Coordinates of C-alpha atoms in Angstrom, one line a residue:
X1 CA 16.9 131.8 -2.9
X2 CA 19.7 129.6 -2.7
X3 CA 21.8 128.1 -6.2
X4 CA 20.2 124.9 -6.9
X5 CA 22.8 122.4 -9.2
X6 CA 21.3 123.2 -12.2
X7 CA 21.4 126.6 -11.8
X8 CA 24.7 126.2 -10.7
X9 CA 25.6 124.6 -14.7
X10 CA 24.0 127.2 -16.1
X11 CA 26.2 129.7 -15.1
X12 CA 29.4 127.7 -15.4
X13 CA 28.1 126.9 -19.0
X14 CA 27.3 130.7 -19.8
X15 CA 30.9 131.8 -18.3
X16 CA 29.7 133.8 -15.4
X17 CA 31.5 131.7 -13.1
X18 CA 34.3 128.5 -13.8
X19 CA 33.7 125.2 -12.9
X20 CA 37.3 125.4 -10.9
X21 CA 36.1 128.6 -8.6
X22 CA 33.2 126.8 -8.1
X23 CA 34.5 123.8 -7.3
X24 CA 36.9 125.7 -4.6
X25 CA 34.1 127.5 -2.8
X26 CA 32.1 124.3 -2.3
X27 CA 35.9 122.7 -0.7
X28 CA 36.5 125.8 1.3
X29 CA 32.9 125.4 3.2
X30 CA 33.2 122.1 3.7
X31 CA 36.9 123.0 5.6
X32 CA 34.8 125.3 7.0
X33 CA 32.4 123.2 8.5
X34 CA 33.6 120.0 8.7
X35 CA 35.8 120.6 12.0
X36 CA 32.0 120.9 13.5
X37 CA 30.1 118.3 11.7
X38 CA 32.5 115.5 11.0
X39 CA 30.7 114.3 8.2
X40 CA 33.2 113.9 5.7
X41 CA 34.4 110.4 5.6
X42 CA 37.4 110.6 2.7
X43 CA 37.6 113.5 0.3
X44 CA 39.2 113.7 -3.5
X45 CA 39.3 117.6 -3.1
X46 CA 42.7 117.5 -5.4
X47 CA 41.4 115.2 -7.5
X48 CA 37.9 117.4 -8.0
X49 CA 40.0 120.1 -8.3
X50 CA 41.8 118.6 -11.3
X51 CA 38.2 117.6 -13.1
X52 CA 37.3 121.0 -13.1
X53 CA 40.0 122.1 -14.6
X54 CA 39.4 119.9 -16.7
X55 CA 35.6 120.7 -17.3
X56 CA 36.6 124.0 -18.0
X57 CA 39.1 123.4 -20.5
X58 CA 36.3 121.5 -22.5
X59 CA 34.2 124.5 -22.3
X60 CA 36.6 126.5 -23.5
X61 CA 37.1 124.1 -26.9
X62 CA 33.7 124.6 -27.6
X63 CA 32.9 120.6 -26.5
X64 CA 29.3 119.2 -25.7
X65 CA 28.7 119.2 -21.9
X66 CA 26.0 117.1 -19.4
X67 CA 23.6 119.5 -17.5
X68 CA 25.5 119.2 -14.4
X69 CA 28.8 120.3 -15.7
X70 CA 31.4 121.1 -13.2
X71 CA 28.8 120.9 -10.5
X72 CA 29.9 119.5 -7.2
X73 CA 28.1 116.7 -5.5
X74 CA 28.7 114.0 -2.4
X75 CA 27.7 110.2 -1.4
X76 CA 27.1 108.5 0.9
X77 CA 29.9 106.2 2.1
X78 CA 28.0 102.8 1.4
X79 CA 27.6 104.2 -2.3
X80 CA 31.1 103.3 -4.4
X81 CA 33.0 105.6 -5.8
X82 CA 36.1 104.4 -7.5
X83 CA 39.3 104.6 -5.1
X84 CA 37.7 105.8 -1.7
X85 CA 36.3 104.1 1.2
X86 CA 33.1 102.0 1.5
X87 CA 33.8 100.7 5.2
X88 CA 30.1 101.0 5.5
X89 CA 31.0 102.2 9.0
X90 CA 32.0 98.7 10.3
X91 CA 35.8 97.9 11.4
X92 CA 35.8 94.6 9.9
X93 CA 35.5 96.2 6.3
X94 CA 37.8 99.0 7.5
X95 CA 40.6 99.6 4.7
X96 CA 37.8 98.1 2.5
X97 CA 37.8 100.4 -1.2
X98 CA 35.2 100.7 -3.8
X99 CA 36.7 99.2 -7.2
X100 CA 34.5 101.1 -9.3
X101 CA 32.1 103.6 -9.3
X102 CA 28.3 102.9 -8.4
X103 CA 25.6 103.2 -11.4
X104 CA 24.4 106.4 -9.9
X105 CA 28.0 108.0 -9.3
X106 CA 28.9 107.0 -12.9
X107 CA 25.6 108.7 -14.2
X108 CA 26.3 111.9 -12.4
X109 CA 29.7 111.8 -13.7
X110 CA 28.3 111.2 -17.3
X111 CA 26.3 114.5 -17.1
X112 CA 29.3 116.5 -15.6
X113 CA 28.8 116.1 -11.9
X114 CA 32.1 116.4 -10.2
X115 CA 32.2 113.7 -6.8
X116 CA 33.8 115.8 -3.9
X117 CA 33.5 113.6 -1.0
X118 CA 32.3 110.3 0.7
X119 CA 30.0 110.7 4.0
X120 CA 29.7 109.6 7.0
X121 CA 26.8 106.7 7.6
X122 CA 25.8 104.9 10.6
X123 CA 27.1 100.8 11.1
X124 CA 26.1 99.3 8.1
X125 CA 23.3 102.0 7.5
X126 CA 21.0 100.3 10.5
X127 CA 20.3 103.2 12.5
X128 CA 18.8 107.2 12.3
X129 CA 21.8 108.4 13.7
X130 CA 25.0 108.4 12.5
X131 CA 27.6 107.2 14.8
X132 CA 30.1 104.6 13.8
X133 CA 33.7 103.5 15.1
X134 CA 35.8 104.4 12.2
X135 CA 34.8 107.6 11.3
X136 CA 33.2 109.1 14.8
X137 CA 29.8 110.8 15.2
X138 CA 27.9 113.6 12.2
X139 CA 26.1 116.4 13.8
X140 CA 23.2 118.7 12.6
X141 CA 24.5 122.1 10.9
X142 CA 21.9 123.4 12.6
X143 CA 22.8 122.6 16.4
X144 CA 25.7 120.2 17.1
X145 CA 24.2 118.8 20.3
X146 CA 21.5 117.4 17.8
X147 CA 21.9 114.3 14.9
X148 CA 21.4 115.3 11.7
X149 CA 19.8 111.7 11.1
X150 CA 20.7 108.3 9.7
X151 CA 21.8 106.9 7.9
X152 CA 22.3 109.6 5.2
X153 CA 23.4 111.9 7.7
X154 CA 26.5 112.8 6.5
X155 CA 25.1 114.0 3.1
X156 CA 22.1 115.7 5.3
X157 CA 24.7 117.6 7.0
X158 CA 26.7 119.0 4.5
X159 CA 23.6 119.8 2.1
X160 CA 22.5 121.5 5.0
X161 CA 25.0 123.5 5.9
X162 CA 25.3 125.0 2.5
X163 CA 28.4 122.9 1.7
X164 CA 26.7 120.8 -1.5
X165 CA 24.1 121.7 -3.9
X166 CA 23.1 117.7 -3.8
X167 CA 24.5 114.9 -2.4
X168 CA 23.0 110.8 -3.4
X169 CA 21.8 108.7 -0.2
X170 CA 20.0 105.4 0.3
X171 CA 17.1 105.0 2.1
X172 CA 16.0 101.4 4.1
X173 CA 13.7 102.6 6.6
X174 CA 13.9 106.6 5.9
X175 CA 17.6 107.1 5.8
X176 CA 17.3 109.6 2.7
X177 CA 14.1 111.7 4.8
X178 CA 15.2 111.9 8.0
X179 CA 18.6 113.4 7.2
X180 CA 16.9 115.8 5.0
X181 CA 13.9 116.8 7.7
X182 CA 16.6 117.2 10.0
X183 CA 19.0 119.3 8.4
X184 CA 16.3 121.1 6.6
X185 CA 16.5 120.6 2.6
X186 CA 14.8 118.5 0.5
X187 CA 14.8 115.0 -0.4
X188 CA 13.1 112.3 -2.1
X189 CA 13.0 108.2 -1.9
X190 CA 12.2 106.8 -5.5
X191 CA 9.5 104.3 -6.4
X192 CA 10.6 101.0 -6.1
X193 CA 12.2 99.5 -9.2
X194 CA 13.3 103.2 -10.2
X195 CA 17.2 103.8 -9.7
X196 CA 19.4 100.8 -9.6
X197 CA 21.5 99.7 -6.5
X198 CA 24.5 98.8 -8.1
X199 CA 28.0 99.9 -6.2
X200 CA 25.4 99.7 -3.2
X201 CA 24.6 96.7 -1.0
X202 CA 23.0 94.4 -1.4
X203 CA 24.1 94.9 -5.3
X204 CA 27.6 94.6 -6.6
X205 CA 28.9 94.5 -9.9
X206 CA 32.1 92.7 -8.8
X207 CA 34.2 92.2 -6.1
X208 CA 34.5 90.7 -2.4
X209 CA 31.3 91.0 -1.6
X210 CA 29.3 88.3 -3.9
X211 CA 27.9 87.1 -0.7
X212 CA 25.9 89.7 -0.4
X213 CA 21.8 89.0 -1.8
X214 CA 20.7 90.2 -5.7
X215 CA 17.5 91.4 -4.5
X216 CA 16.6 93.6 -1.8
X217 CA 13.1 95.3 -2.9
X218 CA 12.8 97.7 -0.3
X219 CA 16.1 100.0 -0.2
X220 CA 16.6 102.3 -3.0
X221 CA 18.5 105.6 -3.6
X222 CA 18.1 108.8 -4.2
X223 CA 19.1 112.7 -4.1
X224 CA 19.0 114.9 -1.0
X225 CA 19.2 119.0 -2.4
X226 CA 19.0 122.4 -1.5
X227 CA 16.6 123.2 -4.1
X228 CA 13.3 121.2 -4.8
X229 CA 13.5 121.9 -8.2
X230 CA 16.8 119.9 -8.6
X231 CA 15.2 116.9 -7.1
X232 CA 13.3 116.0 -10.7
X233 CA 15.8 116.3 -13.3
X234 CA 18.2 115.0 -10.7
X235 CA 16.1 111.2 -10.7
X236 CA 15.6 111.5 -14.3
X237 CA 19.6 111.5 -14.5
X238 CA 19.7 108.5 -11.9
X239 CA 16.6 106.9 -13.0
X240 CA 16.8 103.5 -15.3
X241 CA 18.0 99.8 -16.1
X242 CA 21.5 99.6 -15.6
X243 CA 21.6 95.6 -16.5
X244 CA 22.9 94.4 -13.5
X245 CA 20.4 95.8 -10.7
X246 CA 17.3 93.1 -11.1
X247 CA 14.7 94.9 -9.4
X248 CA 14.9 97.8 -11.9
X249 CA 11.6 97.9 -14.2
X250 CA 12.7 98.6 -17.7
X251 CA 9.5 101.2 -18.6
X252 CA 8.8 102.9 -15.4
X253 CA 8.0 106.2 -16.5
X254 CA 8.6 109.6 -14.0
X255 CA 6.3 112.0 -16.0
X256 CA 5.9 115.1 -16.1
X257 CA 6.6 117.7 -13.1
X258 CA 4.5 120.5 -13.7
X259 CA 1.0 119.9 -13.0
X260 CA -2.6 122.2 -11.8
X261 CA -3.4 120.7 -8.2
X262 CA -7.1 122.6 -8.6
X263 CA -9.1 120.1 -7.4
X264 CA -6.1 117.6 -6.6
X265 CA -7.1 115.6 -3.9
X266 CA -4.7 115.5 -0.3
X267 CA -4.9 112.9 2.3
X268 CA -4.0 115.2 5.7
X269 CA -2.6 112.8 8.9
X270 CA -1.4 115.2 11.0
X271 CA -0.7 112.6 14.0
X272 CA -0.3 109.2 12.8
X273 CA -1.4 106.0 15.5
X274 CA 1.7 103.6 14.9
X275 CA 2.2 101.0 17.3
X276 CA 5.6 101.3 19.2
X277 CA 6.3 104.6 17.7
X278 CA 5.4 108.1 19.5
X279 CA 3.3 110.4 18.4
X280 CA 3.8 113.8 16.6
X281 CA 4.6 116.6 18.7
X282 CA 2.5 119.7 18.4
X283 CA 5.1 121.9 16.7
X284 CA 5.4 119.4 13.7
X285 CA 1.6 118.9 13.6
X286 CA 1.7 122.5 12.9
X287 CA 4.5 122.4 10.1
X288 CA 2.1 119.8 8.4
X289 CA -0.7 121.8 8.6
X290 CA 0.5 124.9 7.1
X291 CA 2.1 122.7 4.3
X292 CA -1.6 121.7 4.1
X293 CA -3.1 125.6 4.0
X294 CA -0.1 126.0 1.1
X295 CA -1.3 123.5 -0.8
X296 CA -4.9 124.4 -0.6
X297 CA -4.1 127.8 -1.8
X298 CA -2.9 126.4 -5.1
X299 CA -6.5 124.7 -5.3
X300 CA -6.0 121.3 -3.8
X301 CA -8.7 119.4 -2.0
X302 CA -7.7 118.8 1.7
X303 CA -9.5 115.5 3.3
X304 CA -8.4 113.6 6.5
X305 CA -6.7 110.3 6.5
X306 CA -7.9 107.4 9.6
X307 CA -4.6 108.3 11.7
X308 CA -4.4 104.3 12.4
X309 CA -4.0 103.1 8.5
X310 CA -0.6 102.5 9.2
X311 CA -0.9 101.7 12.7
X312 CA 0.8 98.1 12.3
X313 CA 4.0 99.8 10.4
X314 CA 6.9 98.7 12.8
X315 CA 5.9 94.9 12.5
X316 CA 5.6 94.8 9.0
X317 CA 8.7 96.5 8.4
X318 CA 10.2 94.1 10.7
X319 CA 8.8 91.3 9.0
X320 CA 9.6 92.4 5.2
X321 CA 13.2 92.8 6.1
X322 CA 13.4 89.2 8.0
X323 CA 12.1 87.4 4.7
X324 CA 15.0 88.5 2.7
X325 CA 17.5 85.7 1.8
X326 CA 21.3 86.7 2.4
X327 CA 23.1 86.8 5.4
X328 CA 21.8 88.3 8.8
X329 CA 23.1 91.4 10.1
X330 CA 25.9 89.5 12.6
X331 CA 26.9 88.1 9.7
X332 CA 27.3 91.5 7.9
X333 CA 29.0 92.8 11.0
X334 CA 31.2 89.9 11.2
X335 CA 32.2 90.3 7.1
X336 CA 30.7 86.7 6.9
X337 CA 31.5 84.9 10.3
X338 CA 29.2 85.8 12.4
X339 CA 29.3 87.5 15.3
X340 CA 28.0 86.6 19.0
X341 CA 25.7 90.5 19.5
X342 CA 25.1 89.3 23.2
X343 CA 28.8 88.5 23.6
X344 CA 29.7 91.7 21.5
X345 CA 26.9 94.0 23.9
X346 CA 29.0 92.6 26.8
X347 CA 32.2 94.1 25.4
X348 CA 30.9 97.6 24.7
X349 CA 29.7 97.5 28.0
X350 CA 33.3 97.0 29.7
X351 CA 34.9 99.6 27.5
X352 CA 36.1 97.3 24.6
X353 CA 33.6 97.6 21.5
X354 CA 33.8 96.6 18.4
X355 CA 30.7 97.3 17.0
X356 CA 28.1 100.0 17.8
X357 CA 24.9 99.5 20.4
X358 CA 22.2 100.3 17.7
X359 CA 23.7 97.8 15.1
X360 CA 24.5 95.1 17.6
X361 CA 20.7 95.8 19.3
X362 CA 19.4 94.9 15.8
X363 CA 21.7 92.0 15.4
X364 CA 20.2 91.0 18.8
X365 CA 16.5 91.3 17.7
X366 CA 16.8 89.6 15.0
X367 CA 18.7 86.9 16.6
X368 CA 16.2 86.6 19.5
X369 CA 12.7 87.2 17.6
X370 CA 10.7 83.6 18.3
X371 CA 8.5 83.8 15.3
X372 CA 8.9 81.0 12.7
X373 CA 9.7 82.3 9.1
X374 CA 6.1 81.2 7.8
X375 CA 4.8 83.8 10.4
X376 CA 6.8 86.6 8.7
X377 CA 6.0 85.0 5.1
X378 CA 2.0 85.5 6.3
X379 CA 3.4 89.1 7.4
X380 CA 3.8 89.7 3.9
X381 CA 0.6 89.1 2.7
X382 CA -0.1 91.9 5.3
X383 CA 1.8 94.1 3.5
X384 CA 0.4 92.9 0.2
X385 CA -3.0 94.1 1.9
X386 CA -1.9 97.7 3.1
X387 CA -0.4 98.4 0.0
X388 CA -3.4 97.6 -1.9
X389 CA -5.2 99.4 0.7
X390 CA -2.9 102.5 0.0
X391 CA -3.3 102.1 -3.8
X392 CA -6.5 102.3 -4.0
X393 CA -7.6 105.0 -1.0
X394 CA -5.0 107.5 -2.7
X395 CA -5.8 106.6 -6.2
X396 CA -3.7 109.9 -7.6
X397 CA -3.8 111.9 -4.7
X398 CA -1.2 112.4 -2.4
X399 CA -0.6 111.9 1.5
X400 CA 0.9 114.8 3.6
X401 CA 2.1 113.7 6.8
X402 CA 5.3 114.1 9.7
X403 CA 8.6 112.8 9.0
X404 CA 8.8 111.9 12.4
X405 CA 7.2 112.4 15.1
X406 CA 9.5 115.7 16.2
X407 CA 12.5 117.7 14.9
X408 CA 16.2 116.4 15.0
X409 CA 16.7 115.0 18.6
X410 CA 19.7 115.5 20.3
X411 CA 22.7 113.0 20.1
X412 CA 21.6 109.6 21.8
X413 CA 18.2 110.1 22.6
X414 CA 16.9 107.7 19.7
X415 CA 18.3 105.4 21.4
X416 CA 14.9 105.8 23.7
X417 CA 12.6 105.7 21.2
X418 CA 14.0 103.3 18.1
X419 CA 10.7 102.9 16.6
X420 CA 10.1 106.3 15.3
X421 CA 11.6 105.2 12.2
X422 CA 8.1 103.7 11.0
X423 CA 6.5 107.1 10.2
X424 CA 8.9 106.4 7.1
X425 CA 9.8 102.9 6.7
X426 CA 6.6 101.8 6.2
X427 CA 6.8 103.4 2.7
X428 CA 9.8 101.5 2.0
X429 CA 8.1 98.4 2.3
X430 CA 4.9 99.7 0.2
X431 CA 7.5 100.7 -2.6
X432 CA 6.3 104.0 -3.1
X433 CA 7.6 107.4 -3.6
X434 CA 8.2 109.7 -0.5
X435 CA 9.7 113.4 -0.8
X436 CA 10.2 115.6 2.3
X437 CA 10.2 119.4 2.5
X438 CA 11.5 121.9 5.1
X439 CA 8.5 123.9 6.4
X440 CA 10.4 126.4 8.6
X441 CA 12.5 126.2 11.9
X442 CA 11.0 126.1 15.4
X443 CA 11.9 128.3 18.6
X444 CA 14.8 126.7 18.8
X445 CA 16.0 127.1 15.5
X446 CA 15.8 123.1 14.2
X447 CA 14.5 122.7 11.0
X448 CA 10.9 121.0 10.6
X449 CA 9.6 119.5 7.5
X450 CA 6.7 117.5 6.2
X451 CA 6.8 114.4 4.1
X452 CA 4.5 113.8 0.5
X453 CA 3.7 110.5 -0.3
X454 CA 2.5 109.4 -3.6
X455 CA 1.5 106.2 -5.5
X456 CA 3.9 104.0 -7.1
X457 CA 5.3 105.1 -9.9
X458 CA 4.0 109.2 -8.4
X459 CA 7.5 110.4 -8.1
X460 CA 7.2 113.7 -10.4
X461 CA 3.7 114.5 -8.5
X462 CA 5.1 114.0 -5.1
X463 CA 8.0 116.4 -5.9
X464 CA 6.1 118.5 -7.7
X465 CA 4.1 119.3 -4.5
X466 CA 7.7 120.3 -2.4
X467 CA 8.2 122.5 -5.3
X468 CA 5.0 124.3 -4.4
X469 CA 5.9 124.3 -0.5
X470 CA 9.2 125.5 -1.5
X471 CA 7.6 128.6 -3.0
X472 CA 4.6 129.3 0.1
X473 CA 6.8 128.0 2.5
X474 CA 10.4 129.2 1.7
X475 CA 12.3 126.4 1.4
X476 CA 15.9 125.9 3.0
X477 CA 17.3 128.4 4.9
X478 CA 20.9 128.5 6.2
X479 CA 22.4 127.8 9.3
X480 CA 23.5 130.9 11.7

């Protein structure tokens, strides 16, 4: 099996291996793979370098150390981390720096993580592939004519490819669980109210960007790893009220991870009826149902879920995200004038773009979409329903189901079907825990995965259960 990060600060804290040697194979793979993946947005390789030095010169004097010491880690570029980029892939922020670090990069450096990198990230996160015109296009480690997803892609790909142990995402619609399904390791989107957004739009500390809204309930951030075991201790690290972040609940408790799933209960939907979204291909209905067998094994109760509970997912996503306050996405794109997306389509379209077709497709929808705002505000209570629904059909049980509806598609073609995103977003907008699992690799060598839902507040059961596929299933495997 593969190091996982804690692992990893074991052996750097028992003198087996130093936090510097470490910290030079982790650079060397990414130089090794990078030329092929282009998901490296800026790197602090020197600076890392220096840190570990550093962490193992505190070793050495006998000082107190985090449980990640001299472990190295990557973000997303949306994600600040003091002194490099946070474009958010949009060339009117380009040049744009992060002033400080984000709450969850300052808690990873607090228990010894070491920052390597920033990734690459679709145009202002708004797509599952990741594309943009300042940093170029990410592919999968596992076949470069394929995405290794959105908007977390660049962290998906270099976890992936062996080049991380763990790398910290953010997830809107299923931009943390796609990149992981596609690139094969394991991830996990937090309840809501779990890890706080600060350094992160919409929440900033300080800054240029106090236009941006205080409150956006339905993104949140989280880990993406090679191990499922990290995933746990990893949240409890990023987990908490930072004072700033106002959707963070103060006693929100993860629990505990180790649990007996005799007689657990297991919602199975293999193939799930969502409106505007396709539906699963055999070879992932598969994957899910031998994450189902695993599970059963260990005692769990398997029982089919109505494959059209969520059949209305696109549209209420839709609708959640419209009855935000803040500016709309031209705006964003435009770095607060807004921008004409008709006008801007035109330009792409004769050669001259400054923004990217998905984001400037969004910017069009949302520009174009005749419903009032009471419609969407009724939309809500829609929601309201489902997720009581949800809450009390699962009661503590768990739903296994696709990621998507088929492994990592090749570069473009989402562009064909750009509602495939509700097999996860809809989860987003129910606030509650989602971790993914790699179940294998099909004929063609793409990685396919399942996804474990949980109840709010679940997160330690739902990652629990990839801890028990990683050990019936096998868990990542590595690239050829």
């Amino acid at each position: 099996m593969p190091q996982g990060a804690f692992e990893l600060a074991a052996r750097i804290r028992a003198g087996e291996v130093s936090a510097r040697a470490v910290a030079d194979a982790h650079i060397a793979r990414i130089e090794r793979v990078n030329g092929v993946l282009n998901a490296v947005a800026a790197e602090r390789f020197a600076a890392a370098q220096a840190e570990a030095d550093a962490a193992d010169a505190l070793l050495a004097a006998g000082r107190s150390v985090g449980p990640l010491h001299g472990v190295p880690f990557t973000v997303k570029e949306m994600i600040s981390v003091k002194g490099l980029p946070q474009t958010f892939g949009c060339t009117t922020r380009a040049g744009r720096l992060a002033v400080e670090d984000a709450t969850v990069v300052s808690r990873m450096r607090n228990a010894g993580a070491i920052p390597i990198a920033v990734t690459n990230t679709p145009e202002w996160g708004f797509w599952f592939e990741t594309y943009n015109l300042i940093y170029g296009r990410t592919s999968n480690p596992y076949d470069p004519t394929h995405t290794p997803g959105g908007s977390s892609g660049g962290e998906g790909a270099l976890v992936g490819s062996g080049a991380v142990p763990f790398g910290l995402g953010s997830d809107l619609g299923g931009s943390i669980r796609m990149p992981g399904a596609f690139c094969g390791v394991f991830s996990h989107k937090p309840s809501k109210g779990l890890v706080p957004l600060t350094g992160h739009y919409p929440v900033y500390r300080s800054g240029p960007d106090q236009h941006a809204p205080r409150i956006n309930p339905y993104v949140v951030l989280g880990p993406l790893a090679r191990r499922a075991g990290d995933l746990l201790p990893l949240l409890r690290i990023l987990a908490g009220p930072d004072q700033i972040d106002p959707n963070i609940i103060p006693d929100l408790m993860l629990g505990d991870g180790d649990l007996d799933w005799t007689g657990r209960k297991v919602f199975l939907l293999k193939d799930p009826h969502i409106l505007l979204a396709s539906r699963t291909r055999p070879e992932v209905q598969d994957a899910v149902q031998r994450a189902a067998e695993a599970l059963e094994r260990r005692g769990a109760v398997i029982e089919p879920m109505d494959p059209a509970f969520f059949r209305d997912a696109v549209d209420l996503w839709l609708s959640a995200l419209r009855t935000l306050e803040g500016p709309s996405l031209a705006g964003l794109l435009g770095d607060g004038k807004p921008i004409s997306p008709a006008l801007e389509l035109a330009r792409a379209a004769t050669g001259h773009a400054r923004f990217t077709v998905p984001a400037l497709l969004f910017a069009l929808l949302e520009s174009l979409d005749p419903r009032s705002m009471s419609r969407f505000q009724k939309r809500l209570v829609d929601v309201s329903r489902l997720r009581q629904a949800f809450h009390e059909t699962l009661g503590d049980a768990v739903l296994l189901m696709p990621v998507h509806p088929r492994v990592a598609p090749k570069h473009n073609a989402p562009l064909l079907t750009p509602f495939d995103f509700a097999y996860t977003g809809i989860f987003n907008v129910l606030g509650v825990p989602a971790t993914t699992a790699p179940a294998g690799l099909n004929g063609d060598g793409l990685p396919l995965a399942v996804q474990i839902v949980g109840g709010h507040g679940a997160d330690a059961l739902t990652i629990n259960a990839v801890c028990v596929l990683e050990e019936e299933l096998g868990g990542w495997q590595a690239p050829a």
